[in-house]
Tab-separated table of C-alpha atoms and ligand atoms in Angstrom:
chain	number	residue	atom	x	y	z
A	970	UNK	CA	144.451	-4.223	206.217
A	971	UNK	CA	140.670	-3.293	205.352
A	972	UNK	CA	137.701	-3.638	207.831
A	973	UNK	CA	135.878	-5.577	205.106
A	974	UNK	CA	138.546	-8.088	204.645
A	975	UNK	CA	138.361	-8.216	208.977
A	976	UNK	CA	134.084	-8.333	208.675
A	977	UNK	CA	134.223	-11.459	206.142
A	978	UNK	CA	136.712	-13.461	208.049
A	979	UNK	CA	134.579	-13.166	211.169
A	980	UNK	CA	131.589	-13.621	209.321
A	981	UNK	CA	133.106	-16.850	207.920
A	982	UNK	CA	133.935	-17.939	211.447
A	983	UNK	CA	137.835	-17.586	211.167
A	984	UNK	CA	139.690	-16.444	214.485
A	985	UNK	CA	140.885	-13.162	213.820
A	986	UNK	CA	144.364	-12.233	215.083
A	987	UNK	CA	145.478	-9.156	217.717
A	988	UNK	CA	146.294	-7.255	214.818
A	989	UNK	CA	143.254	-7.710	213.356
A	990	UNK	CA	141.365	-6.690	216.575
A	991	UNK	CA	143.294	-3.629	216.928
A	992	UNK	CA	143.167	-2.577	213.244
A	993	UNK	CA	139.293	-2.576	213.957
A	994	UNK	CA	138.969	-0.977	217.410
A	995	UNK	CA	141.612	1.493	217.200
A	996	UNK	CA	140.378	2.512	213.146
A	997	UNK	CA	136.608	2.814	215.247
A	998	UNK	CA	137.744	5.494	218.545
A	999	UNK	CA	140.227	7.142	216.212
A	1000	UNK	CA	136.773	7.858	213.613
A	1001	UNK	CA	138.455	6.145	210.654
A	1002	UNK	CA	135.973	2.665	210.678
A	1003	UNK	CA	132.547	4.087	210.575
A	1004	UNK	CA	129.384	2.562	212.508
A	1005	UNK	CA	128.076	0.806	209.890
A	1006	UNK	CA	131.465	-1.166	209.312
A	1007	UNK	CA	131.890	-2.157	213.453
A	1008	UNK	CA	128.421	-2.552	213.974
A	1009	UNK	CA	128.396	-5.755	210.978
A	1010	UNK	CA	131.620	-7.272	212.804
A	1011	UNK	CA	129.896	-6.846	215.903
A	1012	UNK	CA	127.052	-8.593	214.566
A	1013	UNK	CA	129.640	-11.176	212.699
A	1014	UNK	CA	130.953	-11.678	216.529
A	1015	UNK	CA	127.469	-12.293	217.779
A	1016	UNK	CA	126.895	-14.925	215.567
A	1017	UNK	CA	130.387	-16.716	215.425
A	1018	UNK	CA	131.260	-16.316	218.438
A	1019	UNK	CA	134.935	-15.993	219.394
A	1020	UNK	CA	137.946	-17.850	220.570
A	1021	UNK	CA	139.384	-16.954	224.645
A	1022	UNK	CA	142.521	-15.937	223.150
A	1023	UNK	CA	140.058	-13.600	220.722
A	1024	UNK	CA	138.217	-12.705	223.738
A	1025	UNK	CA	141.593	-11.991	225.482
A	1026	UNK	CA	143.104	-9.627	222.660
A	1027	UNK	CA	139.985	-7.806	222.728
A	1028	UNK	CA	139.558	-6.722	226.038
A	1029	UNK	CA	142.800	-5.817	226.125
A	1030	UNK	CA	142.728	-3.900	222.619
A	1031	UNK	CA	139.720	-2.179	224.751
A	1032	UNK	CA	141.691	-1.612	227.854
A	1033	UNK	CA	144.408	0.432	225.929
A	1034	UNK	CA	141.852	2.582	223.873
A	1035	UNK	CA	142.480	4.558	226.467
A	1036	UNK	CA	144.037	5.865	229.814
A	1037	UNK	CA	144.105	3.642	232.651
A	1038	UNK	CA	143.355	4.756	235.972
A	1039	UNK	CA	146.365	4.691	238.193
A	1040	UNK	CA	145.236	3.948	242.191
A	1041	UNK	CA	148.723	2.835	243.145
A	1042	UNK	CA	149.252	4.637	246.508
A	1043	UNK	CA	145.393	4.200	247.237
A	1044	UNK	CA	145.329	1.961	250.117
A	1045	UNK	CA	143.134	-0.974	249.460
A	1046	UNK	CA	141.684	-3.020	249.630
A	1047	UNK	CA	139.875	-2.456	246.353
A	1048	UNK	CA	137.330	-4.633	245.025
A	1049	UNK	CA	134.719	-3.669	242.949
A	1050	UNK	CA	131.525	-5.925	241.645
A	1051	UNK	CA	129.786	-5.772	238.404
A	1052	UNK	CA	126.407	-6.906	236.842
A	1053	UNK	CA	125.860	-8.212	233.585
A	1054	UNK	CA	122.510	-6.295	233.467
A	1055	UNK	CA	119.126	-6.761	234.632
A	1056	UNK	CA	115.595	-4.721	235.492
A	1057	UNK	CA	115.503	-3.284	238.828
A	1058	UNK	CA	118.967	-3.801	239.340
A	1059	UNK	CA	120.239	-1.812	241.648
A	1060	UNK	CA	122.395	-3.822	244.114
A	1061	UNK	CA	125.314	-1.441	243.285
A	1062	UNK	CA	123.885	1.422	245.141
A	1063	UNK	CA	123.396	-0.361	248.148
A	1064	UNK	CA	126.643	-2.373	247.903
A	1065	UNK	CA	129.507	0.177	247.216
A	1066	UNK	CA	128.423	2.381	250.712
A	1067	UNK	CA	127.934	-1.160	252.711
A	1068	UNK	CA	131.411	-2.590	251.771
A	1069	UNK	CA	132.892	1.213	252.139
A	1070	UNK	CA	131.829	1.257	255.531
A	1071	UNK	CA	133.536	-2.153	256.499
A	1072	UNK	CA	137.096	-1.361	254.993
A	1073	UNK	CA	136.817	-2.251	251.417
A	1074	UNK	CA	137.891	0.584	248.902
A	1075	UNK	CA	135.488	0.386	245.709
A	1076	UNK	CA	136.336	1.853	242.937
A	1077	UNK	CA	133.025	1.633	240.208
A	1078	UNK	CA	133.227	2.472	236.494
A	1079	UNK	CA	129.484	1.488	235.080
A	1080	UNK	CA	127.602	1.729	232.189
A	1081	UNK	CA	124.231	3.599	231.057
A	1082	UNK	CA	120.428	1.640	230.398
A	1083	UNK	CA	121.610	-1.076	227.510
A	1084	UNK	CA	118.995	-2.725	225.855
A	1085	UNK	CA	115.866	-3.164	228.425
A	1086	UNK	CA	118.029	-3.117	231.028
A	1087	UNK	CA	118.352	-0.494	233.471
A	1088	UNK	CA	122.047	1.706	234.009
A	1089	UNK	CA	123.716	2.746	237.280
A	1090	UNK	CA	125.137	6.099	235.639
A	1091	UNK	CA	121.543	6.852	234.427
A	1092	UNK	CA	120.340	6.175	238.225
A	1093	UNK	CA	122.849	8.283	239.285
A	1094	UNK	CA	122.415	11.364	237.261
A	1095	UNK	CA	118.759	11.366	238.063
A	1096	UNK	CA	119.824	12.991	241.466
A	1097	UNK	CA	119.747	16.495	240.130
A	1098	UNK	CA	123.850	18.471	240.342
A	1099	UNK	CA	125.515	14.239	240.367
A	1100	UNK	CA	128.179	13.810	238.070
A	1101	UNK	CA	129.226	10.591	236.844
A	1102	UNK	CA	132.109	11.760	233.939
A	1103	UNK	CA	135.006	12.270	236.786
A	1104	UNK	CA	138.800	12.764	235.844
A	1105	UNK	CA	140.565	10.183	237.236
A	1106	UNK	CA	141.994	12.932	239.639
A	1107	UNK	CA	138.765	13.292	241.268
A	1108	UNK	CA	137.740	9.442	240.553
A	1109	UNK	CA	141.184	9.184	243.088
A	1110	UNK	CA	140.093	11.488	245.614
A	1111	UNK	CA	136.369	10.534	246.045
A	1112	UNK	CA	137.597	7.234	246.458
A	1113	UNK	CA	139.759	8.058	248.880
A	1114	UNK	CA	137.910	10.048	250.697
A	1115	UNK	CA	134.388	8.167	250.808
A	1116	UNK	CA	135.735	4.792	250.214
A	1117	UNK	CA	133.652	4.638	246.778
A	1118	UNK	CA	133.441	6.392	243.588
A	1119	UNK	CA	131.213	6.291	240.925
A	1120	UNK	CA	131.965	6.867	237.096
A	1121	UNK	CA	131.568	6.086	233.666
A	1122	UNK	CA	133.777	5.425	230.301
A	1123	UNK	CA	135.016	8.692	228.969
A	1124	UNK	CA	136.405	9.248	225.977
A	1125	UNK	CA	139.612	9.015	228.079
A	1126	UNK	CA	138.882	6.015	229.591
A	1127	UNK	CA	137.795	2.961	228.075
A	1128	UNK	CA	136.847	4.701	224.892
A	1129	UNK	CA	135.927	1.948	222.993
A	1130	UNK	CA	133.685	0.410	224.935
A	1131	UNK	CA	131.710	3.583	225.509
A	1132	UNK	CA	131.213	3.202	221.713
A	1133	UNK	CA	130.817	-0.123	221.448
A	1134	UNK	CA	128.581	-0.558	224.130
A	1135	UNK	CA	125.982	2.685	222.670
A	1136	UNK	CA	126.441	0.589	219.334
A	1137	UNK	CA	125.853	-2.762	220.318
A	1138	UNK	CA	122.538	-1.398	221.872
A	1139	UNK	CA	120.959	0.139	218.946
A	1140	UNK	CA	121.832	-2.793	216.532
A	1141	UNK	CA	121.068	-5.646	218.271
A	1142	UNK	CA	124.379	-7.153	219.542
A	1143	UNK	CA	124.258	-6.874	222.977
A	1144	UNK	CA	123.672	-10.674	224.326
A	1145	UNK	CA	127.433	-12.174	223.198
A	1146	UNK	CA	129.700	-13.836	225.966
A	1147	UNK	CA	132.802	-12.278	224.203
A	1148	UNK	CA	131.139	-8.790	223.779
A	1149	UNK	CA	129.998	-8.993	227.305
A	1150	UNK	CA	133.211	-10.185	228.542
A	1151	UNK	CA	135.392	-7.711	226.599
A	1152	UNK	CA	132.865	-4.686	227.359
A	1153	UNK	CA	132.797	-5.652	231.565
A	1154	UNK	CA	136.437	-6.094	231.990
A	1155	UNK	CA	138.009	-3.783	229.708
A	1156	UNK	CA	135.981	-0.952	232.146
A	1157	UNK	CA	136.597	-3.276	235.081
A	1158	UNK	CA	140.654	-3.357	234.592
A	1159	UNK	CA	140.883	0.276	233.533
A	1160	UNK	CA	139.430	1.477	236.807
A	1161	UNK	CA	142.118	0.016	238.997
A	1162	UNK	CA	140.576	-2.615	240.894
A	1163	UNK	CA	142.333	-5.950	242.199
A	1164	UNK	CA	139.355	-7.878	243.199
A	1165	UNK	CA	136.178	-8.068	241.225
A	1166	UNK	CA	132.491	-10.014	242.171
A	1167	UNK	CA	130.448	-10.521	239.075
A	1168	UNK	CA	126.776	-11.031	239.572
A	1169	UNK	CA	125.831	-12.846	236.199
A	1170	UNK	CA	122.156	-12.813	235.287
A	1171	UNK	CA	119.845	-15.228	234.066
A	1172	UNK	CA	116.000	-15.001	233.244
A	1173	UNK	CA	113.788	-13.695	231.107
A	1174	UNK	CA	115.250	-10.283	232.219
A	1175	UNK	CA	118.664	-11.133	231.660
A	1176	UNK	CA	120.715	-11.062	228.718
A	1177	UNK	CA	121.541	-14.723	229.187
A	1178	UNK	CA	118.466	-16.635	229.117
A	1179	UNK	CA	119.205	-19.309	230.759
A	1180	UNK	CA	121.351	-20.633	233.752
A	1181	UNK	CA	123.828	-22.510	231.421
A	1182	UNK	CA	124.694	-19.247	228.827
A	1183	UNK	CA	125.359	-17.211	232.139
A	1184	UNK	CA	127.587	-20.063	232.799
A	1185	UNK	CA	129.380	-19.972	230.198
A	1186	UNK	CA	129.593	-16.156	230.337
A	1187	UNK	CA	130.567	-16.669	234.055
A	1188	UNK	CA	133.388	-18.947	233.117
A	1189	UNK	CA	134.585	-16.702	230.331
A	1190	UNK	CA	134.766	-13.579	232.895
A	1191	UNK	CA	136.430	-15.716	235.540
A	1192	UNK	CA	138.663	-17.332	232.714
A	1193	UNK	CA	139.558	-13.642	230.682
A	1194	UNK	CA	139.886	-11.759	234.386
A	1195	UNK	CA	141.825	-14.897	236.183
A	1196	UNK	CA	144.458	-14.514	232.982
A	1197	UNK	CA	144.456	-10.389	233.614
A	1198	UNK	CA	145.705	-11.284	236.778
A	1199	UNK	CA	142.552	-9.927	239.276
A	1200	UNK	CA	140.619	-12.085	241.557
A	1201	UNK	CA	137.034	-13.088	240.621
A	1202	UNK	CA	134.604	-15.027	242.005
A	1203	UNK	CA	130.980	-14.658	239.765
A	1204	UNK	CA	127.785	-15.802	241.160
A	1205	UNK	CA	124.628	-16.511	239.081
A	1206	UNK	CA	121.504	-15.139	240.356
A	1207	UNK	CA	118.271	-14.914	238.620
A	1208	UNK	CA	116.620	-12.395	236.991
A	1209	UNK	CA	113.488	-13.605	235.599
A	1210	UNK	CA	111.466	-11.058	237.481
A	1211	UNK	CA	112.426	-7.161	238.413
A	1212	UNK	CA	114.881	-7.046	241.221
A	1213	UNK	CA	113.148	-4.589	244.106
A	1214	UNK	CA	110.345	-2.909	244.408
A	1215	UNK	CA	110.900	-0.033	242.264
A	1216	UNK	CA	111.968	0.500	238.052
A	1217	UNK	CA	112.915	3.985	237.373
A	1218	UNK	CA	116.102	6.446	237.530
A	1219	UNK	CA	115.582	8.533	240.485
A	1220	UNK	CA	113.127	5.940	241.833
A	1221	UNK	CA	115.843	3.013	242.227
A	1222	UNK	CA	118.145	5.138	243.946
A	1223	UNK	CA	115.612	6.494	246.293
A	1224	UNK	CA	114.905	2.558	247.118
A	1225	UNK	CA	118.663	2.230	247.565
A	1226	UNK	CA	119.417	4.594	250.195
A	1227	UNK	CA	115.326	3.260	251.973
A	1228	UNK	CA	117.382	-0.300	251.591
A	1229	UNK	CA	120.167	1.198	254.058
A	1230	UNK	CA	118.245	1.596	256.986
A	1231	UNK	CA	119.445	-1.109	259.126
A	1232	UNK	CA	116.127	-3.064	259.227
A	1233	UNK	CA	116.288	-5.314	256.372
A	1234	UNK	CA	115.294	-2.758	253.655
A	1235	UNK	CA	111.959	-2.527	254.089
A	1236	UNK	CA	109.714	-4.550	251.286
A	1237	UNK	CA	112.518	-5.070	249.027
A	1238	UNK	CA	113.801	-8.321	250.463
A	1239	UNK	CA	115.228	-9.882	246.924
A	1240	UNK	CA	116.724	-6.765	246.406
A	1241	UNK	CA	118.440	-7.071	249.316
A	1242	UNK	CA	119.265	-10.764	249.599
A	1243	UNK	CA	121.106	-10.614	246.077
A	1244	UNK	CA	123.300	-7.263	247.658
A	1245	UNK	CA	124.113	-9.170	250.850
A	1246	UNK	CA	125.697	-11.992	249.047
A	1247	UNK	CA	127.549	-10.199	246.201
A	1248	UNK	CA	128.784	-7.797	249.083
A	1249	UNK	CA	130.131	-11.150	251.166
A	1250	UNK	CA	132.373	-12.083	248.447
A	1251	UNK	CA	133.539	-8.394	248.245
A	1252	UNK	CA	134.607	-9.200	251.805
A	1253	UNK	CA	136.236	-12.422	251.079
A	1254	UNK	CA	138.047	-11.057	248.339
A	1255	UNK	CA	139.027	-8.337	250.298
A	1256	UNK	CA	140.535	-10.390	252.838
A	1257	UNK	CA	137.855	-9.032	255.528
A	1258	UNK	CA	136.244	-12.066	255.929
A	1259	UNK	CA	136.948	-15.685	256.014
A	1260	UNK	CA	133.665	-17.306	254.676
A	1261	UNK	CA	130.225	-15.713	253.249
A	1262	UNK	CA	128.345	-16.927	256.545
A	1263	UNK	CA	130.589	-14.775	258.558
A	1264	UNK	CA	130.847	-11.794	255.765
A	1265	UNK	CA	126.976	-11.337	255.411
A	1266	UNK	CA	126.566	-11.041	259.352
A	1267	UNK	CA	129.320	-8.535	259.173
A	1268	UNK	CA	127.283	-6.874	256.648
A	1269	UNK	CA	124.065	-6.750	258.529
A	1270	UNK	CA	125.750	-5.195	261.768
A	1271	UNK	CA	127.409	-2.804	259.951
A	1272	UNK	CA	123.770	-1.888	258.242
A	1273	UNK	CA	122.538	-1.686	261.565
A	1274	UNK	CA	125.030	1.270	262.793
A	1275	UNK	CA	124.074	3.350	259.620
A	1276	UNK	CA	127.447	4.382	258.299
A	1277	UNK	CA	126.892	2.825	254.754
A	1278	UNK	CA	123.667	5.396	254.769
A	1279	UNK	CA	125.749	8.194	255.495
A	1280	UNK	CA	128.607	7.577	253.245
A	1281	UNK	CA	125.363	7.151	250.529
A	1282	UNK	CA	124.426	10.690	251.699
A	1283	UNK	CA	128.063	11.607	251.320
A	1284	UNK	CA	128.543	10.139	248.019
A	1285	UNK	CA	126.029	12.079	246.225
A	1286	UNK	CA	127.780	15.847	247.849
A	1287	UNK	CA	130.982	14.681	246.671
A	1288	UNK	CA	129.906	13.826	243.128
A	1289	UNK	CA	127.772	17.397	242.897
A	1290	UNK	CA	124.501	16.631	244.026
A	1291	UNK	CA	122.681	18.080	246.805
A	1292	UNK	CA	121.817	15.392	250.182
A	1293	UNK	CA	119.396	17.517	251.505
A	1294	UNK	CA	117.849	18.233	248.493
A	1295	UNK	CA	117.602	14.254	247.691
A	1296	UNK	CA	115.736	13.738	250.815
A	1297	UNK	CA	113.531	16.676	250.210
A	1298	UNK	CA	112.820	14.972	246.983
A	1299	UNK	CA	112.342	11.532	247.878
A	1300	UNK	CA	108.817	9.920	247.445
A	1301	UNK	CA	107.499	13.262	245.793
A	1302	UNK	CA	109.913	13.638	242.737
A	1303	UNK	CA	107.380	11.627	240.097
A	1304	UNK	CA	106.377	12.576	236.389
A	1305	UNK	CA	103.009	14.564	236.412
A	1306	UNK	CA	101.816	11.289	233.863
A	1307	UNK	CA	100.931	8.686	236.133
A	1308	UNK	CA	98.761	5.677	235.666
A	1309	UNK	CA	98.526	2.238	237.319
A	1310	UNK	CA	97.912	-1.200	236.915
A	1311	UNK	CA	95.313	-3.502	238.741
A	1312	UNK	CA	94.784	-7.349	239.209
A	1313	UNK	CA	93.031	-8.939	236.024
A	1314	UNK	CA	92.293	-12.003	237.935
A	1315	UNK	CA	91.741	-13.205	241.537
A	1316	UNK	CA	94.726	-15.506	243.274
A	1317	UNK	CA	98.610	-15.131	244.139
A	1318	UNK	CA	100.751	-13.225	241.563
A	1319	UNK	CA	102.829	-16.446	240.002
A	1320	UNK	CA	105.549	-14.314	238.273
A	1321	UNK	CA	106.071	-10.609	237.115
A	1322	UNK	CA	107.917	-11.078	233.755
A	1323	UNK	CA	111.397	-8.949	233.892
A	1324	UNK	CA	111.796	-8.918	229.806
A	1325	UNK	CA	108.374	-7.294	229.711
A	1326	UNK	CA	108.462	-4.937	232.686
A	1327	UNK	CA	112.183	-3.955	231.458
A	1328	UNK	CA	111.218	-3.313	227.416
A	1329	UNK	CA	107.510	-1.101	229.445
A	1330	UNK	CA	110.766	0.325	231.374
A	1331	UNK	CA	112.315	1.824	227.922
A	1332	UNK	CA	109.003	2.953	226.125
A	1333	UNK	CA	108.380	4.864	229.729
A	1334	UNK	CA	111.098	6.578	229.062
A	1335	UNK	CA	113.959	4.744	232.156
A	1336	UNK	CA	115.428	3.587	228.871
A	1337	UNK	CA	116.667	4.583	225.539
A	1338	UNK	CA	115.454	3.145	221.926
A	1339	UNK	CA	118.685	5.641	220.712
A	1340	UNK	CA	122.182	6.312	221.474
A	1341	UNK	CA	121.090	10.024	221.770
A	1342	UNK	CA	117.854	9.799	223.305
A	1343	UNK	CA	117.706	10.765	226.576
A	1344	UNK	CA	116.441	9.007	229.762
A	1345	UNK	CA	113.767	10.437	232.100
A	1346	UNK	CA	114.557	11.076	235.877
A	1347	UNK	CA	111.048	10.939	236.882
A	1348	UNK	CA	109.567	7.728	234.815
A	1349	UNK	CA	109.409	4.257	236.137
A	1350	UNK	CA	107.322	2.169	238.154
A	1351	UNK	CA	106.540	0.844	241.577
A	1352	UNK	CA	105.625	-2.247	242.871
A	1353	UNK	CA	103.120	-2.128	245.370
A	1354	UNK	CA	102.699	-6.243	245.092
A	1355	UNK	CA	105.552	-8.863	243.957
A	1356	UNK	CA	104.841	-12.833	243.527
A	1357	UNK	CA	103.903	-14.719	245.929
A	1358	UNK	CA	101.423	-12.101	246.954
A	1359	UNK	CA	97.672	-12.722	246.937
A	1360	UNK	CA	95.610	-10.078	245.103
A	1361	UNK	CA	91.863	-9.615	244.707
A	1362	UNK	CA	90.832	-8.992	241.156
A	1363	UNK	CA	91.304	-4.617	240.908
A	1364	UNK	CA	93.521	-4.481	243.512
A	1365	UNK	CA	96.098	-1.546	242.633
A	1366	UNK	CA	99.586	-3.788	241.531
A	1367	UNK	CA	102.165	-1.122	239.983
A	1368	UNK	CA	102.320	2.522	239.959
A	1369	UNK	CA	103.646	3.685	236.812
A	1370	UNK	CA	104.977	6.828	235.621
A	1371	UNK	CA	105.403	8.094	231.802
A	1372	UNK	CA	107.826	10.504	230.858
A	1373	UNK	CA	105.241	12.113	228.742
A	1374	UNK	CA	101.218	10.560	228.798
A	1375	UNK	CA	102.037	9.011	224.868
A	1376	UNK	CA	104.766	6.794	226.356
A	1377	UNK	CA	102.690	5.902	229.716
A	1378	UNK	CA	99.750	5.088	227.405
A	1379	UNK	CA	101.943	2.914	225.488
A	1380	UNK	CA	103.704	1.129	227.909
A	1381	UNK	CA	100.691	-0.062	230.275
A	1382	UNK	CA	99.127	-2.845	228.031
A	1383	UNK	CA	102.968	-4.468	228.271
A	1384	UNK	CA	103.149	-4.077	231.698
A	1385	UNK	CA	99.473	-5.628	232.546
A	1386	UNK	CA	100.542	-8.551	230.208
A	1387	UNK	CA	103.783	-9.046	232.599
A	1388	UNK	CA	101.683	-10.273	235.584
A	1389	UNK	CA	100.958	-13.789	235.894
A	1390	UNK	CA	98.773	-15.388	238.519
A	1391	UNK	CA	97.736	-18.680	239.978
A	1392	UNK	CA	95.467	-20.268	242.305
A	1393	UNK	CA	97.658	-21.286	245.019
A	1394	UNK	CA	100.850	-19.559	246.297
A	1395	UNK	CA	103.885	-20.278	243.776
A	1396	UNK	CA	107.369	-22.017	244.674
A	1397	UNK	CA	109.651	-20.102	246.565
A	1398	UNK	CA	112.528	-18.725	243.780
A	1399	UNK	CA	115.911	-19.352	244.714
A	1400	UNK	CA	118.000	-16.260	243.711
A	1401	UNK	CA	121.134	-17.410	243.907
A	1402	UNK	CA	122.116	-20.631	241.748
A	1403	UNK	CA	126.145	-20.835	241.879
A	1404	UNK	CA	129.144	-19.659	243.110
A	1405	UNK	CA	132.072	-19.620	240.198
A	1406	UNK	CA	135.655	-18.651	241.018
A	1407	UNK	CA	137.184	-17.537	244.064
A	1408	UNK	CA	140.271	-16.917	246.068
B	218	URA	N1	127.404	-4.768	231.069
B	218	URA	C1	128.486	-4.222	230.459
B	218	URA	O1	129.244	-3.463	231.066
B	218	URA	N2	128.689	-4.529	229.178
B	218	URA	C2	127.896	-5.355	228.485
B	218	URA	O2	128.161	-5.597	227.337
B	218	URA	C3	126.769	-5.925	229.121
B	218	URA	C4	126.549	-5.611	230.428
């Protein structure tokens, strides 16, 4: 077999066999198929598309790249959600403490920033000492221990998609169903969880642009996962505009644990609204609750007694960082370059563009242009007014933060030209379209 022979047949549109597959991801993590070679069939994929059963062999071709994560003997039960990617989104920060404190055991292997999207391990690591590459021994134990666990592909675990995913990111071939699909539940079934809620984006933020592509991705994750034998339900929320109040590493997380208080999370309702309901279905799944009515007021009392807080606070000692020395830092631990943005016009803000705010994310620095670049801790921005608010013309809008005064300079014009604004208060957005799936 030769890659090239494997490129030109998916470039042609033919469906390429398990063989085939394999030939091509195995040849990539063992460094005998360069880049260049995976990057054209990954850009052969995006344009061809492929068949479920293609889409099947894949993510399983993925799966066994690497080790799987044994949790037999855990006691569940363990359900774990997953986003297909968005700006300001966050939701898993707030979610895995919240559904840890109510019974559920979540066991959460993410990704880094892809594209203009933000990533939970890069969130993570912004607390300084937190360490998202765990062995699966300590993966286990955390787990056990706090109920949640944090951590990323290795090059033990799911070792193909941690270089497919870097790949598909610097070449354009991120927004696929089948690359999506293969990517989310090749990590999804290596980390050992039964259960899995999959919040599927759609906006301008989004990698789907539209509510009928995240459908179809949604039905290819329920389809793919449902045939892997784990229980899925997806739900399609939107993400035309950033989820939150803040955009930044170590500024989302501090807006996580602020969300936990017990009082509704402060000025970040959206944020919250989209958590509640992807946490209810981690309930249902879970068997802890019979409908989402009764799951999300489960949720809220158990916000109110501040357990998922502390197991936040816990989290972050058991994975190396420092709890003290997170509070100590929260609210002061900027960049030095800071700049803002103000109203250009008089009126309500109509919509703040996600794709925009998310691409002024990356040239900030929250994101990465390169596989190797790094991300800033300290970039970002912060909301101080959302839609639906009414703003004189000057009034202070975003606080941003550069990683270096080149990139803030940059990234302000793109930022300014994100806010909309009308003369009369815009139409409430619903964030949560459909429900897809289920027990
Ligand atoms: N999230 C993933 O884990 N993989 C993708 O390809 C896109 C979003």
């Amino acid at each position: 077999m030769r890659a090239v022979d494997i490129i030109m047949n998916k470039r042609a549109g033919k469906e390429l066999s398990r063989e085939e597959i394999r030939f091509l991801i195995g040849g990539y993590v063992a460094g005998e198929i360069p880049d260049y070679q995976v990057s054209a069939w990954a850009m052969a994929v995006f344009f061809q598309g492929m068949s479920p059963a293609e889409t099947a062999a894949l993510t399983e071709v993925m799966l066994r790249s690497g080790a799987v994560i044994d949790l037999s003997g855990v006691p569940g039960p363990l359900v774990d959600k997953h986003s297909t990617g968005g700006v300001g989104d966050k939701t898993s920060l707030i979610i895995a403490p919240l559904v840890a404190a109510l019974g559920i055991r979540d066991p959460m292997m993410s990704g880094r920033a892809l594209g203009h999207t933000g990533g939970t391990l890069d969130k993570l690591e912004a607390v300084p000492g937190y360490r998202t590459g765990l062995s699966p021994e300590e993966f286990k134990n955390i787990l056990i221990r706090d109920g949640f666990a944090m951590t990323g592909q290795t090059k033990d675990i799911v070792p193909a998609d941690r270089l497919l995913y870097a790949l598909r990111d610097v070449t354009g071939a991120v927004e696929s169903i089948p690359l999506i699909t293969a990517s989310i539940l090749s990590k999804k079934a290596a980390e050992g969880a039964e259960a899995l809620v999959l919040d599927v984006k759609y906006g301008s933020g989004a990698f789907m642009k539209n509510p009928a592509d995240a459908e179809r991705l949604a039905r290819s994750l329920v389809d793919t996962g449902s045939a892997m034998g784990k229980k899925i339900i997806a739900l399609l929320t939107d993400m035309d505009e950033p989820l939150g109040r803040m955009v930044g590493n170590f500024l989302e997380v501090e807006e996580c644990y602020d969300c936990l208080d017990g009082k509704g999370g402060g000025g970040s309702a959206d944020l919250m609204e989209v958590s509640l309901e992807l946490a209810a279905r981690m309930l249902i799944l879970g068997g802890r609750a019979k409908d989402a009515g009764a799951a999300r007021a489960q949720c809220e009392e158990t916000l109110a007694t501040g357990k998922p807080r502390e197991l936040f606070l816990a989290n972050i000692k058991s994975q190396g960082g420092n709890p003290e020395e997170f509070l100590k830092m929260k609210g002061t631990y900027r960049s030095s370059h800071r700049g803002e943005i103000t109203a250009g016009e008089e009126g309500y803000i109509s919509r703040i563009d996600a794709w925009k705010t998310g691409h002024a994310g990356v040239e900030l620095g929250v994101g990465r242009n390169r596989t190797e670049d790094p991300v800033s801790p300290t970039a970002g921005i912060e909301f101080l007014k959302k839609s639906g608010d009414r703003v004189r013309k000057g009034e202070p809008l975003m606080i941003v933060w550069g990683k270096d005064a080149a990139s803030l300079e940059a990234a302000l014009p793109g930022l300014a030209a994100a806010v909309e604004y009308s003369p009369d208060p815009p139409a409430k957005r619903n964030l949560i379209l459909k429900e897809i799936g289920g027990l």
